[in-house]
Amino acid sequence: MELLKEYATGIIVVSVLAILLENILPATSHKKYINVVIGLVVMLVIVSPVTKLFDVRSAFVLPELVIDDSDLSEKGGKSLVAEDFAQRLSNKLSEEVNKRCGQTVNVTVFVDVNEKGEITGIRKITAFPMNDNIRTAIVDCSGIEAGKIVEGDAE
């Protein structure tokens, strides 16, 4: 009996609030959208006991988005981000030099990382083989000054 009383009270309260909102709001072009939302809320209150009976809510539960950064919060994990950045930049620069110079070049980027594991800058870029055209292409693509671009080892 208490459940039925609660149900009727809920419908009455929501209906009275809906009528008040409908009369308080000015007649604007948005009023029809507001009425639709109010109608949906009233319908949800009316249908809520049915969802409790059939446990329909569990069918409509959205999965929780949990981002697990526990492996990145460790000191070694932060360096993984820096290593990944350096590797991707190295690959991109190798591709760009190949496009511009028509020559396959092994480019390696070395980044500076602070104690928090954040990338603070690029220490140097090595390239093999190295010549002035390749150095100029790397400077144009990366924006790094030419003094930080040196000849590296053949790997």
Tab-separated table of C-alpha atoms in Angstrom:
chain	number	residue	atom	x	y	z
A	1	MET	CA	0.000	0.000	0.000
A	2	GLU	CA	2.880	2.331	0.844
A	3	LEU	CA	4.357	1.731	-2.603
A	4	LEU	CA	1.123	2.764	-4.288
A	5	LYS	CA	0.929	5.881	-2.123
A	6	GLU	CA	4.520	6.795	-3.038
A	7	TYR	CA	3.765	6.226	-6.720
A	8	ALA	CA	0.681	8.463	-6.688
A	9	THR	CA	2.532	11.172	-4.746
A	10	GLY	CA	5.367	11.103	-7.289
A	11	ILE	CA	3.000	11.487	-10.223
A	12	ILE	CA	1.133	14.346	-8.526
A	13	VAL	CA	4.309	16.222	-7.590
A	14	VAL	CA	5.821	15.908	-11.072
A	15	SER	CA	2.546	16.886	-12.735
A	16	VAL	CA	2.146	19.982	-10.553
A	17	LEU	CA	5.757	20.991	-11.217
A	18	ALA	CA	5.228	20.442	-14.957
A	19	ILE	CA	2.123	22.651	-14.952
A	20	LEU	CA	3.946	25.355	-12.983
A	21	LEU	CA	6.943	25.306	-15.313
A	22	GLU	CA	4.700	25.405	-18.363
A	23	ASN	CA	2.842	28.477	-17.055
A	24	ILE	CA	5.922	30.293	-15.732
A	25	LEU	CA	7.970	30.011	-18.909
A	26	PRO	CA	7.411	32.751	-21.483
A	27	ALA	CA	5.922	31.891	-24.849
A	28	THR	CA	9.063	31.566	-26.943
A	29	SER	CA	10.079	29.355	-29.813
A	30	HIS	CA	11.824	27.057	-27.283
A	31	LYS	CA	8.653	26.402	-25.297
A	32	LYS	CA	7.599	23.454	-27.458
A	33	TYR	CA	10.952	21.739	-26.792
A	34	ILE	CA	10.644	22.398	-23.082
A	35	ASN	CA	7.138	20.908	-23.133
A	36	VAL	CA	8.491	17.782	-24.802
A	37	VAL	CA	11.144	17.402	-22.078
A	38	ILE	CA	8.560	17.960	-19.333
A	39	GLY	CA	6.299	15.359	-20.966
A	40	LEU	CA	9.159	12.854	-21.075
A	41	VAL	CA	9.884	13.393	-17.385
A	42	VAL	CA	6.214	12.858	-16.506
A	43	MET	CA	6.160	9.660	-18.608
A	44	LEU	CA	9.310	8.381	-16.904
A	45	VAL	CA	7.725	8.898	-13.498
A	46	ILE	CA	4.591	7.048	-14.628
A	47	VAL	CA	6.578	4.137	-16.102
A	48	SER	CA	9.101	3.853	-13.242
A	49	PRO	CA	7.193	1.104	-11.337
A	50	VAL	CA	7.144	-1.035	-14.479
A	51	THR	CA	10.910	-0.780	-14.784
A	52	LYS	CA	11.238	-1.864	-11.153
A	53	LEU	CA	9.015	-4.887	-11.768
A	54	PHE	CA	10.951	-6.181	-14.757
A	55	ASP	CA	14.373	-4.840	-13.724
A	56	VAL	CA	14.674	-2.999	-17.038
A	57	ARG	CA	17.315	-0.596	-15.744
A	58	SER	CA	20.038	-3.233	-15.843
A	59	ALA	CA	19.463	-3.567	-19.591
A	60	PHE	CA	20.107	0.134	-20.103
A	61	VAL	CA	23.161	0.595	-17.918
A	62	LEU	CA	25.939	2.389	-19.724
A	63	PRO	CA	29.390	0.917	-19.283
A	64	GLU	CA	31.700	2.949	-17.097
A	65	LEU	CA	34.607	4.552	-18.805
A	66	VAL	CA	37.603	3.799	-16.665
A	67	ILE	CA	40.985	4.881	-17.867
A	68	ASP	CA	43.666	2.854	-16.180
A	69	ASP	CA	46.807	4.931	-16.140
A	70	SER	CA	48.420	2.982	-13.323
A	71	ASP	CA	51.165	1.744	-15.619
A	72	LEU	CA	51.869	5.322	-16.739
A	73	SER	CA	51.985	6.731	-13.224
A	74	GLU	CA	55.162	4.874	-12.426
A	75	LYS	CA	58.496	6.437	-13.242
A	76	GLY	CA	59.174	3.890	-15.980
A	77	GLY	CA	55.699	4.393	-17.439
A	78	LYS	CA	56.220	8.113	-17.998
A	79	SER	CA	59.389	7.354	-19.920
A	80	LEU	CA	57.326	5.055	-22.155
A	81	VAL	CA	55.315	8.062	-23.289
A	82	ALA	CA	58.512	9.969	-24.065
A	83	GLU	CA	59.966	6.982	-25.892
A	84	ASP	CA	56.801	6.576	-27.939
A	85	PHE	CA	56.831	10.284	-28.825
A	86	ALA	CA	60.498	10.125	-29.831
A	87	GLN	CA	59.918	7.005	-31.947
A	88	ARG	CA	56.916	8.493	-33.744
A	89	LEU	CA	58.758	11.743	-34.436
A	90	SER	CA	61.772	9.779	-35.691
A	91	ASN	CA	59.577	7.809	-38.098
A	92	LYS	CA	57.807	10.957	-39.310
A	93	LEU	CA	61.091	12.773	-39.943
A	94	SER	CA	62.496	9.731	-41.788
A	95	GLU	CA	59.427	9.713	-44.052
A	96	GLU	CA	59.643	13.457	-44.723
A	97	VAL	CA	63.367	13.314	-45.526
A	98	ASN	CA	62.720	10.370	-47.850
A	99	LYS	CA	60.001	12.376	-49.650
A	100	ARG	CA	62.086	15.532	-49.959
A	101	CYS	CA	65.519	14.063	-50.687
A	102	GLY	CA	64.579	10.735	-52.230
A	103	GLN	CA	66.951	9.008	-49.864
A	104	THR	CA	66.340	6.548	-47.033
A	105	VAL	CA	67.660	8.052	-43.826
A	106	ASN	CA	67.763	6.603	-40.325
A	107	VAL	CA	66.590	9.421	-38.006
A	108	THR	CA	66.645	9.135	-34.213
A	109	VAL	CA	65.165	11.756	-31.894
A	110	PHE	CA	66.417	12.143	-28.302
A	111	VAL	CA	64.057	13.965	-25.931
A	112	ASP	CA	64.692	15.564	-22.540
A	113	VAL	CA	62.416	14.359	-19.739
A	114	ASN	CA	62.062	15.970	-16.300
A	115	GLU	CA	61.704	14.106	-12.989
A	116	LYS	CA	57.919	13.986	-13.414
A	117	GLY	CA	58.327	12.174	-16.721
A	118	GLU	CA	57.190	15.148	-18.807
A	119	ILE	CA	58.871	15.898	-22.120
A	120	THR	CA	60.699	19.218	-21.780
A	121	GLY	CA	62.328	19.428	-25.179
A	122	ILE	CA	64.365	17.756	-27.878
A	123	ARG	CA	68.011	17.242	-26.934
A	124	LYS	CA	69.274	16.216	-30.370
A	125	ILE	CA	68.378	14.497	-33.601
A	126	THR	CA	70.750	12.087	-35.261
A	127	ALA	CA	70.565	11.045	-38.903
A	128	PHE	CA	72.548	8.580	-40.986
A	129	PRO	CA	73.628	9.230	-43.667
A	130	MET	CA	73.940	12.978	-43.176
A	131	ASN	CA	74.493	15.801	-45.653
A	132	ASP	CA	73.399	19.438	-45.942
A	133	ASN	CA	70.195	18.601	-47.847
A	134	ILE	CA	69.119	16.098	-45.202
A	135	ARG	CA	69.946	18.519	-42.371
A	136	THR	CA	67.938	21.267	-44.115
A	137	ALA	CA	64.971	18.916	-44.622
A	138	ILE	CA	65.003	17.926	-40.933
A	139	VAL	CA	65.233	21.582	-39.847
A	140	ASP	CA	62.300	22.473	-42.119
A	141	CYS	CA	60.156	19.594	-40.860
A	142	SER	CA	60.975	19.759	-37.146
A	143	GLY	CA	61.746	23.401	-36.482
A	144	ILE	CA	64.824	22.335	-34.500
A	145	GLU	CA	67.956	24.422	-34.944
A	146	ALA	CA	70.600	22.868	-37.191
A	147	GLY	CA	73.128	22.643	-34.330
A	148	LYS	CA	71.056	19.931	-32.645
A	149	ILE	CA	71.031	17.768	-35.765
A	150	VAL	CA	74.137	15.587	-35.945
A	151	GLU	CA	75.329	12.567	-37.868
A	152	GLY	CA	74.447	9.339	-36.133
A	153	ASP	CA	75.439	5.717	-36.383
A	154	ALA	CA	74.258	3.291	-39.047
A	155	GLU	CA	71.793	1.066	-37.191
